[in-house]
């Protein structure tokens, strides 16, 4: 137990490779401890300033502190000396973090801006403008690009590599309810409060098509994988299919008895999943010539279904409800996975779900502003992220699976680095086959071939989910550990 504090903790940081950690208290103090002593090793007086965030350079001695008045101060952790004070934000600093090499500091504030500072000079490298009116939806990715929409009827195309805004587009509607990006990255669609659907060219911002106006608002969107069409769930419980790029209405699916809140399409475009306030999920066959009849209705919920997402290999459906519970179903028949109830509960209502491209991690957003990362290998909680001060309105994971993008009602779009993880392999019925890997076998035969790691994974065919840890090279052979 560490002692020395007399107030309530409001922030903390434990930089890798430093041997110490720091915590800020609401009694205007910043304390540092080492693992060897319960008493503080140093105390940095903040006088009348109220600290709200802190961060340290991994393996270094620089410590950043953000304050309620919008200023940031850089200290030497060993002596507590003030190195520099940064000014630019107009409201409370809510978060700050150093680049791994300590050359940059990123800060987020209640003024809605995100700033990147050069350390230690304190010059501003980049400022990401605020979204006015709160971010209402997030779509993507298309490569490294995502699209955010706001309550003021604007869309922003953002590059997740550096957080820069590539383009701002006026959507000609007072409020956007939902947005989606086509699989080929050519189009994005938005559904507005005026009950219409608009299709836009992603790369030049031009309007490609406008649908007729309907008697109900459209609340969720999903593109067909070949980008030839679009599905839109409505507040009247119907689901409409449109052709592209003209946004021509071609078909309506009926079955839900209340508002459709979320939808998702399988990778082959044949299975449509819709969730509703009527506490059911419906699985629809589309593009198979059977009239679009619902092939199955899932009635496992006690409250409204708020979010649905499909695993990349289309074997698992994840759904979240208004009670904050996550349910997993096996596809294509929708049988509930019995061990799904082992997910640790997180306070709040679920607002968004997404799964990493490798199928290992399920990310969940909540109306409390928290984002939780769960392992789909062993159903454990990996971490929780206090991402926003308002409800999470959207989640997206970049194609390489390394970055999680979150948006919130606080008007901020945040990029998070996802943790390293084992691979999750879904394979069909079959037997274990050759685990051929590169290098030299004991007989000295060269077995090198391109992309060997994935060849080894794909050659293992089990009638199960197999979690495989990162492999290690051992004299030309690879050790693979089955963990799930």
Tab-separated table of C-alpha atoms in Angstrom:
chain	number	residue	atom	x	y	z
A	1	UNK	CA	0.000	0.000	0.000
A	2	UNK	CA	1.376	3.409	-0.950
A	3	UNK	CA	0.875	6.344	1.400
A	4	UNK	CA	1.334	10.095	1.424
A	5	UNK	CA	-1.781	11.276	-0.380
A	6	UNK	CA	-4.493	13.229	1.417
A	7	UNK	CA	-6.926	13.825	-1.438
A	8	UNK	CA	-8.847	11.935	-4.092
A	9	UNK	CA	-6.891	10.575	-7.059
A	10	UNK	CA	-7.964	12.059	-10.399
A	11	UNK	CA	-5.254	10.693	-12.737
A	12	UNK	CA	-2.190	8.435	-12.769
A	13	UNK	CA	0.581	7.240	-15.063
A	14	UNK	CA	3.060	4.349	-14.874
A	15	UNK	CA	5.601	4.701	-17.715
A	16	UNK	CA	7.321	1.542	-18.940
A	17	UNK	CA	10.978	1.150	-18.031
A	18	UNK	CA	11.051	3.920	-15.422
A	19	UNK	CA	10.570	2.097	-12.117
A	20	UNK	CA	8.198	4.752	-10.776
A	21	UNK	CA	4.603	5.888	-11.127
A	22	UNK	CA	2.813	9.168	-10.507
A	23	UNK	CA	-0.683	10.191	-9.460
A	24	UNK	CA	-2.447	13.529	-9.330
A	25	UNK	CA	-4.730	14.394	-6.429
A	26	UNK	CA	-7.557	16.888	-6.089
A	27	UNK	CA	-5.645	18.590	-3.262
A	28	UNK	CA	-3.434	20.266	-5.908
A	29	UNK	CA	-0.514	17.846	-5.668
A	30	UNK	CA	1.317	15.445	-7.996
A	31	UNK	CA	3.074	12.592	-6.166
A	32	UNK	CA	5.693	10.108	-7.386
A	33	UNK	CA	6.387	6.663	-5.892
A	34	UNK	CA	8.890	3.894	-6.585
A	35	UNK	CA	8.086	0.211	-6.134
A	36	UNK	CA	10.626	-0.035	-3.316
A	37	UNK	CA	8.983	2.346	-0.823
A	38	UNK	CA	5.393	3.050	0.239
A	39	UNK	CA	6.244	6.715	0.897
A	40	UNK	CA	6.329	9.235	-1.951
A	41	UNK	CA	9.742	9.665	-3.560
A	42	UNK	CA	8.836	13.168	-4.713
A	43	UNK	CA	5.968	15.638	-4.482
A	44	UNK	CA	5.446	18.315	-7.114
A	45	UNK	CA	3.467	21.266	-5.713
A	46	UNK	CA	0.781	22.517	-8.057
A	47	UNK	CA	-0.299	25.377	-5.796
A	48	UNK	CA	-3.849	26.433	-6.714
A	49	UNK	CA	-4.004	24.487	-9.986
A	50	UNK	CA	-6.408	21.558	-10.252
A	51	UNK	CA	-4.815	18.645	-12.135
A	52	UNK	CA	-7.040	16.609	-14.480
A	53	UNK	CA	-4.636	14.438	-16.557
A	54	UNK	CA	-1.038	13.232	-16.555
A	55	UNK	CA	1.340	11.201	-18.710
A	56	UNK	CA	5.038	10.248	-18.736
A	57	UNK	CA	7.610	9.342	-21.389
A	58	UNK	CA	8.411	5.594	-21.420
A	59	UNK	CA	11.967	5.109	-20.195
A	60	UNK	CA	12.450	8.864	-19.694
A	61	UNK	CA	12.083	11.471	-16.974
A	62	UNK	CA	9.544	13.875	-18.514
A	63	UNK	CA	6.132	14.105	-16.877
A	64	UNK	CA	3.196	16.026	-18.366
A	65	UNK	CA	0.285	17.356	-16.312
A	66	UNK	CA	-2.944	18.806	-17.721
A	67	UNK	CA	-5.056	21.224	-15.706
A	68	UNK	CA	-8.605	22.458	-15.353
A	69	UNK	CA	-7.648	25.888	-16.759
A	70	UNK	CA	-6.576	24.299	-20.080
A	71	UNK	CA	-2.802	24.572	-19.560
A	72	UNK	CA	-0.251	21.759	-19.733
A	73	UNK	CA	2.983	21.672	-17.748
A	74	UNK	CA	6.072	19.540	-18.410
A	75	UNK	CA	8.160	18.524	-15.352
A	76	UNK	CA	11.388	16.637	-14.707
A	77	UNK	CA	10.164	13.661	-12.727
A	78	UNK	CA	13.344	13.267	-10.663
A	79	UNK	CA	13.497	16.785	-9.192
A	80	UNK	CA	10.042	18.115	-10.016
A	81	UNK	CA	11.506	21.055	-11.955
A	82	UNK	CA	9.150	22.843	-14.352
A	83	UNK	CA	10.478	22.534	-17.924
A	84	UNK	CA	7.766	24.304	-19.909
A	85	UNK	CA	4.145	25.423	-19.774
A	86	UNK	CA	1.961	24.975	-22.873
A	87	UNK	CA	-1.020	27.240	-23.548
A	88	UNK	CA	-3.616	26.870	-26.289
A	89	UNK	CA	-6.642	24.972	-25.003
A	90	UNK	CA	-9.567	27.034	-23.731
A	91	UNK	CA	-11.109	24.469	-21.375
A	92	UNK	CA	-10.197	21.551	-19.099
A	93	UNK	CA	-7.610	19.033	-20.339
A	94	UNK	CA	-9.283	15.611	-20.321
A	95	UNK	CA	-6.413	13.450	-21.557
A	96	UNK	CA	-2.751	13.636	-22.577
A	97	UNK	CA	-0.191	11.155	-23.833
A	98	UNK	CA	3.408	11.161	-25.036
A	99	UNK	CA	4.715	9.607	-28.238
A	100	UNK	CA	6.965	6.604	-27.415
A	101	UNK	CA	10.121	8.623	-28.148
A	102	UNK	CA	8.945	11.621	-26.136
A	103	UNK	CA	9.163	14.029	-29.089
A	104	UNK	CA	5.431	14.742	-29.246
A	105	UNK	CA	2.626	15.215	-26.728
A	106	UNK	CA	-1.038	14.787	-27.644
A	107	UNK	CA	-3.741	16.531	-25.595
A	108	UNK	CA	-7.545	16.511	-25.656
A	109	UNK	CA	-9.728	19.180	-24.074
A	110	UNK	CA	-13.342	19.940	-23.296
A	111	UNK	CA	-13.058	22.753	-25.845
A	112	UNK	CA	-13.456	19.965	-28.444
A	113	UNK	CA	-9.947	20.249	-29.916
A	114	UNK	CA	-7.123	17.752	-30.072
A	115	UNK	CA	-3.618	19.234	-30.187
A	116	UNK	CA	-0.232	17.732	-30.987
A	117	UNK	CA	2.707	19.547	-29.333
A	118	UNK	CA	6.436	19.433	-30.059
A	119	UNK	CA	8.367	18.529	-26.876
A	120	UNK	CA	9.919	20.305	-25.074
A	121	UNK	CA	9.502	23.517	-27.110
A	122	UNK	CA	5.714	23.530	-26.744
A	123	UNK	CA	5.001	24.581	-30.336
A	124	UNK	CA	1.765	23.225	-31.818
A	125	UNK	CA	2.381	20.685	-34.590
A	126	UNK	CA	-1.295	20.081	-35.421
A	127	UNK	CA	-4.745	21.030	-34.154
A	128	UNK	CA	-7.739	18.871	-35.050
A	129	UNK	CA	-10.786	21.143	-35.214
A	130	UNK	CA	-13.774	20.314	-33.051
A	131	UNK	CA	-16.919	18.661	-34.365
A	132	UNK	CA	-19.844	20.985	-33.719
A	133	UNK	CA	-22.956	19.512	-32.133
A	134	UNK	CA	-21.479	16.133	-31.165
A	135	UNK	CA	-20.525	13.241	-33.457
A	136	UNK	CA	-23.635	11.268	-34.400
A	137	UNK	CA	-22.098	8.417	-36.436
A	138	UNK	CA	-18.836	6.857	-37.601
A	139	UNK	CA	-18.212	4.768	-40.742
A	140	UNK	CA	-15.210	2.897	-42.065
A	141	UNK	CA	-12.549	2.093	-42.512
A	142	UNK	CA	-11.734	2.457	-46.199
A	143	UNK	CA	-8.006	1.837	-46.023
A	144	UNK	CA	-6.906	4.381	-43.432
A	145	UNK	CA	-9.921	6.679	-43.935
A	146	UNK	CA	-13.015	6.973	-41.743
A	147	UNK	CA	-16.012	9.288	-42.010
A	148	UNK	CA	-17.643	11.068	-39.072
A	149	UNK	CA	-20.944	12.949	-39.143
A	150	UNK	CA	-22.187	15.565	-36.723
A	151	UNK	CA	-25.344	17.187	-35.470
A	152	UNK	CA	-24.651	20.247	-37.598
A	153	UNK	CA	-25.073	18.229	-40.810
A	154	UNK	CA	-21.374	18.032	-41.721
A	155	UNK	CA	-19.200	15.033	-42.602
A	156	UNK	CA	-15.445	14.848	-42.098
A	157	UNK	CA	-13.125	12.407	-43.862
A	158	UNK	CA	-10.284	11.625	-41.412
A	159	UNK	CA	-6.994	9.840	-42.012
A	160	UNK	CA	-6.438	7.549	-39.016
A	161	UNK	CA	-2.660	7.494	-39.564
A	162	UNK	CA	-2.177	11.062	-38.331
A	163	UNK	CA	-5.674	12.239	-37.384
A	164	UNK	CA	-5.762	14.843	-40.136
A	165	UNK	CA	-9.065	15.941	-41.664
A	166	UNK	CA	-8.840	15.252	-45.400
A	167	UNK	CA	-12.152	16.815	-46.371
A	168	UNK	CA	-15.230	18.442	-44.837
A	169	UNK	CA	-18.546	17.937	-46.675
A	170	UNK	CA	-21.890	19.706	-46.226
A	171	UNK	CA	-24.515	16.931	-46.240
A	172	UNK	CA	-27.532	19.224	-46.855
A	173	UNK	CA	-29.443	17.800	-43.916
A	174	UNK	CA	-29.817	19.232	-40.390
A	175	UNK	CA	-28.844	16.035	-38.578
A	176	UNK	CA	-27.322	12.743	-39.734
A	177	UNK	CA	-28.632	9.563	-38.107
A	178	UNK	CA	-26.335	6.977	-39.716
A	179	UNK	CA	-23.487	6.611	-42.198
A	180	UNK	CA	-21.596	3.787	-43.936
A	181	UNK	CA	-18.640	3.350	-46.340
A	182	UNK	CA	-18.742	0.961	-49.320
A	183	UNK	CA	-16.376	-1.989	-49.339
A	184	UNK	CA	-14.440	-0.706	-52.360
A	185	UNK	CA	-13.957	2.693	-50.699
A	186	UNK	CA	-15.669	4.644	-53.500
A	187	UNK	CA	-18.835	5.815	-51.733
A	188	UNK	CA	-20.220	6.724	-48.362
A	189	UNK	CA	-23.900	7.031	-47.541
A	190	UNK	CA	-25.707	9.093	-44.933
A	191	UNK	CA	-29.269	9.010	-43.630
A	192	UNK	CA	-30.564	12.355	-42.423
A	193	UNK	CA	-33.355	13.686	-40.267
A	194	UNK	CA	-35.197	14.663	-43.473
A	195	UNK	CA	-35.906	10.911	-44.057
A	196	UNK	CA	-33.794	10.735	-47.207
A	197	UNK	CA	-30.701	8.777	-48.209
A	198	UNK	CA	-27.729	10.430	-49.924
A	199	UNK	CA	-24.750	8.754	-51.604
A	200	UNK	CA	-21.445	10.646	-51.801
A	201	UNK	CA	-18.123	10.042	-53.568
A	202	UNK	CA	-15.602	9.504	-50.798
A	203	UNK	CA	-12.536	10.849	-52.589
A	204	UNK	CA	-13.896	14.078	-54.077
A	205	UNK	CA	-16.945	14.776	-51.868
A	206	UNK	CA	-19.350	14.931	-54.820
A	207	UNK	CA	-23.013	13.923	-54.505
A	208	UNK	CA	-23.637	10.643	-56.397
A	209	UNK	CA	-27.319	10.026	-55.669
A	210	UNK	CA	-30.355	11.000	-53.576
A	211	UNK	CA	-33.273	8.734	-52.701
A	212	UNK	CA	-36.899	9.670	-52.393
A	213	UNK	CA	-38.095	10.866	-49.008
A	214	UNK	CA	-39.842	8.329	-46.812
A	215	UNK	CA	-42.460	8.622	-44.094
A	216	UNK	CA	-39.953	7.428	-41.499
A	217	UNK	CA	-36.326	8.208	-40.679
A	218	UNK	CA	-33.551	5.736	-41.543
A	219	UNK	CA	-31.440	4.784	-38.527
A	220	UNK	CA	-28.770	2.308	-39.719
A	221	UNK	CA	-26.962	1.565	-42.989
A	222	UNK	CA	-24.859	-1.231	-44.511
A	223	UNK	CA	-23.374	-1.611	-48.011
A	224	UNK	CA	-23.449	-4.852	-49.991
A	225	UNK	CA	-19.899	-6.253	-50.284
A	226	UNK	CA	-19.726	-5.606	-54.047
A	227	UNK	CA	-20.928	-1.996	-53.503
A	228	UNK	CA	-23.864	-2.575	-55.866
A	229	UNK	CA	-26.479	-1.845	-53.227
A	230	UNK	CA	-27.247	-0.586	-49.754
A	231	UNK	CA	-29.483	-1.699	-46.877
A	232	UNK	CA	-31.192	0.823	-44.580
A	233	UNK	CA	-33.090	0.064	-41.368
A	234	UNK	CA	-36.010	2.359	-40.585
A	235	UNK	CA	-37.707	3.731	-37.502
A	236	UNK	CA	-40.945	2.094	-38.728
A	237	UNK	CA	-39.487	-1.427	-38.348
A	238	UNK	CA	-38.884	-1.977	-42.086
A	239	UNK	CA	-35.607	-2.555	-43.887
A	240	UNK	CA	-35.163	-1.083	-47.373
A	241	UNK	CA	-32.768	-2.134	-50.132
A	242	UNK	CA	-31.347	0.431	-52.576
A	243	UNK	CA	-29.315	0.163	-55.776
A	244	UNK	CA	-26.181	2.264	-56.306
A	245	UNK	CA	-25.024	4.804	-57.123
A	246	UNK	CA	-28.425	6.412	-57.716
A	247	UNK	CA	-29.978	5.373	-54.349
A	248	UNK	CA	-33.018	3.841	-56.086
A	249	UNK	CA	-35.396	2.003	-53.733
A	250	UNK	CA	-35.920	-1.554	-55.002
A	251	UNK	CA	-37.288	-3.632	-52.105
A	252	UNK	CA	-38.687	-3.535	-48.548
A	253	UNK	CA	-38.319	-6.221	-45.866
A	254	UNK	CA	-40.983	-6.326	-43.145
A	255	UNK	CA	-41.114	-8.259	-39.894
A	256	UNK	CA	-39.974	-6.173	-36.926
A	257	UNK	CA	-42.728	-4.646	-34.804
A	258	UNK	CA	-40.694	-1.682	-33.578
A	259	UNK	CA	-37.769	0.539	-34.585
A	260	UNK	CA	-34.750	-1.057	-36.270
A	261	UNK	CA	-31.715	0.206	-34.364
A	262	UNK	CA	-28.801	-1.639	-36.013
A	263	UNK	CA	-27.909	-3.836	-38.975
A	264	UNK	CA	-24.962	-5.785	-40.428
A	265	UNK	CA	-24.257	-7.684	-43.659
A	266	UNK	CA	-22.195	-10.843	-44.125
A	267	UNK	CA	-19.087	-10.758	-46.258
A	268	UNK	CA	-20.799	-12.563	-49.139
A	269	UNK	CA	-23.850	-10.297	-48.960
A	270	UNK	CA	-26.340	-13.144	-48.534
A	271	UNK	CA	-27.119	-12.710	-44.832
A	272	UNK	CA	-28.577	-9.533	-43.338
A	273	UNK	CA	-28.823	-9.148	-39.556
A	274	UNK	CA	-31.157	-6.543	-38.045
A	275	UNK	CA	-31.700	-5.624	-34.386
A	276	UNK	CA	-34.733	-3.805	-33.061
A	277	UNK	CA	-36.403	-2.186	-30.083
A	278	UNK	CA	-38.863	-5.090	-30.224
A	279	UNK	CA	-36.077	-7.069	-28.397
A	280	UNK	CA	-35.459	-9.427	-31.342
A	281	UNK	CA	-32.817	-10.027	-33.976
A	282	UNK	CA	-33.841	-11.169	-37.455
A	283	UNK	CA	-31.642	-13.055	-39.917
A	284	UNK	CA	-32.670	-12.390	-43.528
A	285	UNK	CA	-31.689	-14.137	-46.746
A	286	UNK	CA	-31.065	-11.578	-49.457
A	287	UNK	CA	-29.800	-12.047	-52.988
A	288	UNK	CA	-30.851	-15.719	-53.012
A	289	UNK	CA	-34.144	-15.382	-54.838
A	290	UNK	CA	-36.301	-16.527	-51.925
A	291	UNK	CA	-38.239	-13.295	-51.570
A	292	UNK	CA	-36.265	-11.949	-48.658
A	293	UNK	CA	-38.135	-13.904	-46.008
A	294	UNK	CA	-36.646	-13.900	-42.513
A	295	UNK	CA	-34.866	-17.214	-42.095
A	296	UNK	CA	-34.745	-16.971	-38.290
A	297	UNK	CA	-35.893	-14.765	-35.405
A	298	UNK	CA	-33.714	-14.657	-32.273
A	299	UNK	CA	-35.674	-13.919	-29.092
A	300	UNK	CA	-33.021	-14.120	-26.371
A	301	UNK	CA	-33.215	-10.508	-25.180
A	302	UNK	CA	-35.032	-8.816	-22.310
A	303	UNK	CA	-34.381	-5.284	-23.568
A	304	UNK	CA	-33.839	-3.397	-26.821
A	305	UNK	CA	-31.097	-4.589	-29.152
A	306	UNK	CA	-28.675	-1.672	-29.587
A	307	UNK	CA	-25.795	-3.038	-31.711
A	308	UNK	CA	-24.864	-6.040	-33.866
A	309	UNK	CA	-21.628	-7.058	-35.616
A	310	UNK	CA	-20.359	-10.113	-37.505
A	311	UNK	CA	-16.966	-11.781	-37.250
A	312	UNK	CA	-14.879	-11.539	-40.444
A	313	UNK	CA	-15.259	-15.273	-41.131
A	314	UNK	CA	-19.064	-15.012	-40.700
A	315	UNK	CA	-19.265	-17.724	-38.033
A	316	UNK	CA	-20.139	-15.509	-35.053
A	317	UNK	CA	-22.746	-12.820	-34.450
A	318	UNK	CA	-22.256	-10.475	-31.483
A	319	UNK	CA	-25.184	-8.415	-30.192
A	320	UNK	CA	-25.473	-5.889	-27.370
A	321	UNK	CA	-28.632	-4.757	-25.591
A	322	UNK	CA	-29.841	-1.824	-23.496
A	323	UNK	CA	-28.924	-3.695	-20.283
A	324	UNK	CA	-25.261	-3.725	-21.295
A	325	UNK	CA	-25.192	-7.476	-21.975
A	326	UNK	CA	-23.337	-9.027	-24.909
A	327	UNK	CA	-24.705	-12.174	-26.554
A	328	UNK	CA	-22.813	-14.380	-29.021
A	329	UNK	CA	-24.531	-16.562	-31.632
A	330	UNK	CA	-23.161	-19.170	-34.011
A	331	UNK	CA	-24.042	-18.657	-37.661
A	332	UNK	CA	-25.727	-19.401	-39.980
A	333	UNK	CA	-28.508	-20.736	-37.731
A	334	UNK	CA	-28.256	-18.324	-34.820
A	335	UNK	CA	-27.685	-20.791	-31.954
A	336	UNK	CA	-26.623	-18.967	-28.791
A	337	UNK	CA	-23.127	-19.812	-27.613
A	338	UNK	CA	-23.513	-21.098	-24.070
A	339	UNK	CA	-20.264	-19.598	-22.777
A	340	UNK	CA	-21.138	-16.095	-23.994
A	341	UNK	CA	-22.474	-15.177	-20.567
A	342	UNK	CA	-18.963	-15.194	-19.119
A	343	UNK	CA	-18.207	-11.693	-20.440
A	344	UNK	CA	-17.539	-9.449	-17.422
A	345	UNK	CA	-20.335	-6.861	-17.010
A	346	UNK	CA	-19.571	-3.209	-17.754
A	347	UNK	CA	-21.881	-0.443	-16.422
A	348	UNK	CA	-23.994	1.300	-19.043
A	349	UNK	CA	-25.987	0.593	-22.184
A	350	UNK	CA	-24.204	-0.731	-25.252
A	351	UNK	CA	-24.185	1.706	-28.163
A	352	UNK	CA	-21.732	0.120	-30.658
A	353	UNK	CA	-19.871	-3.135	-31.353
A	354	UNK	CA	-17.086	-4.188	-33.722
A	355	UNK	CA	-14.646	-7.102	-34.112
A	356	UNK	CA	-10.992	-6.941	-35.189
A	357	UNK	CA	-10.130	-8.382	-38.628
A	358	UNK	CA	-8.345	-11.357	-37.028
A	359	UNK	CA	-11.442	-12.171	-34.956
A	360	UNK	CA	-9.594	-11.984	-31.635
A	361	UNK	CA	-11.015	-8.848	-29.993
A	362	UNK	CA	-14.567	-7.571	-29.567
A	363	UNK	CA	-14.786	-3.825	-28.897
A	364	UNK	CA	-17.913	-2.444	-27.207
A	365	UNK	CA	-18.954	1.180	-26.743
A	366	UNK	CA	-21.266	2.356	-23.952
A	367	UNK	CA	-23.485	5.337	-23.236
A	368	UNK	CA	-21.179	6.201	-20.320
A	369	UNK	CA	-18.363	7.078	-22.730
A	370	UNK	CA	-16.431	3.896	-21.904
A	371	UNK	CA	-15.069	1.496	-24.503
A	372	UNK	CA	-14.338	-2.103	-23.435
A	373	UNK	CA	-12.091	-4.631	-25.184
A	374	UNK	CA	-12.990	-8.319	-24.757
A	375	UNK	CA	-11.057	-11.405	-25.847
A	376	UNK	CA	-13.084	-13.721	-28.081
A	377	UNK	CA	-10.528	-16.456	-27.397
A	378	UNK	CA	-11.263	-16.921	-23.694
A	379	UNK	CA	-14.184	-14.457	-23.101
A	380	UNK	CA	-12.180	-12.241	-20.738
A	381	UNK	CA	-12.032	-8.470	-20.354
A	382	UNK	CA	-8.767	-7.135	-21.804
A	383	UNK	CA	-9.154	-3.496	-20.798
A	384	UNK	CA	-11.546	-0.570	-20.468
A	385	UNK	CA	-10.872	2.806	-22.077
A	386	UNK	CA	-12.430	6.042	-20.732
A	387	UNK	CA	-12.750	7.247	-24.315
A	388	UNK	CA	-15.329	10.055	-24.114
A	389	UNK	CA	-17.191	12.338	-21.741
A	390	UNK	CA	-20.449	11.569	-23.585
A	391	UNK	CA	-21.923	8.381	-25.040
A	392	UNK	CA	-19.848	6.462	-27.571
A	393	UNK	CA	-21.562	6.909	-30.955
A	394	UNK	CA	-19.301	4.852	-33.217
A	395	UNK	CA	-16.493	2.289	-33.384
A	396	UNK	CA	-14.242	1.334	-36.295
A	397	UNK	CA	-11.072	-0.732	-36.601
A	398	UNK	CA	-8.542	-0.074	-39.351
A	399	UNK	CA	-7.942	-2.792	-41.931
A	400	UNK	CA	-4.622	-3.851	-40.411
A	401	UNK	CA	-6.331	-4.258	-37.027
A	402	UNK	CA	-3.919	-2.081	-35.060
A	403	UNK	CA	-6.022	1.039	-34.456
A	404	UNK	CA	-9.445	1.457	-32.877
A	405	UNK	CA	-11.314	4.652	-33.768
A	406	UNK	CA	-14.013	5.891	-31.389
A	407	UNK	CA	-16.417	8.826	-31.648
A	408	UNK	CA	-18.637	10.326	-28.969
A	409	UNK	CA	-21.358	12.800	-28.209
A	410	UNK	CA	-18.604	15.051	-26.827
A	411	UNK	CA	-17.655	15.838	-30.442
A	412	UNK	CA	-14.259	14.114	-30.317
A	413	UNK	CA	-12.819	11.418	-32.587
A	414	UNK	CA	-10.062	9.415	-30.868
A	415	UNK	CA	-7.567	6.850	-32.249
A	416	UNK	CA	-6.498	4.090	-29.817
A	417	UNK	CA	-3.682	1.566	-30.341
A	418	UNK	CA	-4.992	-1.969	-29.854
A	419	UNK	CA	-2.990	-4.429	-27.717
A	420	UNK	CA	-0.999	-7.342	-29.151
A	421	UNK	CA	-3.022	-10.521	-29.122
A	422	UNK	CA	-3.093	-14.183	-30.125
A	423	UNK	CA	-4.700	-15.169	-33.393
A	424	UNK	CA	-8.194	-16.625	-33.492
A	425	UNK	CA	-8.633	-19.187	-36.244
A	426	UNK	CA	-12.052	-20.335	-37.384
A	427	UNK	CA	-11.759	-23.421	-39.583
A	428	UNK	CA	-14.163	-25.894	-41.105
A	429	UNK	CA	-14.659	-29.551	-40.308
A	430	UNK	CA	-11.536	-31.539	-41.078
A	431	UNK	CA	-8.386	-33.096	-39.771
A	432	UNK	CA	-5.092	-31.590	-38.693
A	433	UNK	CA	-2.920	-31.434	-41.806
A	434	UNK	CA	0.704	-30.570	-42.500
A	435	UNK	CA	2.064	-27.665	-40.448
A	436	UNK	CA	4.646	-26.696	-43.053
A	437	UNK	CA	6.884	-23.818	-41.901
A	438	UNK	CA	9.997	-22.209	-43.364
A	439	UNK	CA	13.604	-22.643	-42.391
A	440	UNK	CA	15.632	-25.823	-42.454
A	441	UNK	CA	14.429	-29.129	-41.118
A	442	UNK	CA	16.840	-31.486	-39.313
A	443	UNK	CA	17.831	-33.035	-42.661
A	444	UNK	CA	19.005	-29.634	-43.864
A	445	UNK	CA	16.361	-29.218	-46.566
A	446	UNK	CA	15.418	-25.608	-47.263
A	447	UNK	CA	11.674	-25.145	-46.763
A	448	UNK	CA	11.417	-21.374	-47.264
A	449	UNK	CA	8.239	-20.113	-48.908
A	450	UNK	CA	6.286	-16.801	-48.927
A	451	UNK	CA	3.929	-15.841	-46.099
A	452	UNK	CA	4.814	-18.968	-44.082
A	453	UNK	CA	3.132	-18.054	-40.828
A	454	UNK	CA	-0.335	-17.818	-42.338
A	455	UNK	CA	0.246	-20.929	-44.414
A	456	UNK	CA	0.935	-22.764	-41.173
A	457	UNK	CA	-2.228	-21.416	-39.551
A	458	UNK	CA	-4.476	-22.149	-42.509
A	459	UNK	CA	-3.222	-25.715	-42.780
A	460	UNK	CA	-4.604	-26.505	-39.309
A	461	UNK	CA	-8.269	-27.420	-39.828
A	462	UNK	CA	-10.270	-28.184	-36.697
A	463	UNK	CA	-13.982	-28.266	-36.035
A	464	UNK	CA	-13.480	-25.596	-33.365
A	465	UNK	CA	-12.085	-22.186	-32.635
A	466	UNK	CA	-8.348	-22.351	-32.145
A	467	UNK	CA	-6.455	-19.551	-30.395
A	468	UNK	CA	-2.811	-19.534	-31.390
A	469	UNK	CA	-0.139	-17.520	-29.602
A	470	UNK	CA	2.569	-15.660	-31.542
A	471	UNK	CA	5.139	-18.174	-32.785
A	472	UNK	CA	8.826	-18.132	-31.924
A	473	UNK	CA	11.655	-19.296	-34.188
A	474	UNK	CA	13.557	-22.159	-32.571
A	475	UNK	CA	16.450	-23.251	-34.798
A	476	UNK	CA	14.317	-23.037	-37.925
A	477	UNK	CA	11.274	-24.661	-36.302
A	478	UNK	CA	8.290	-22.803	-34.885
A	479	UNK	CA	6.676	-23.415	-31.511
A	480	UNK	CA	2.895	-22.966	-31.664
A	481	UNK	CA	0.878	-23.068	-28.460
A	482	UNK	CA	-2.846	-23.804	-28.482
A	483	UNK	CA	-4.505	-21.600	-25.859
A	484	UNK	CA	-8.238	-22.026	-26.463
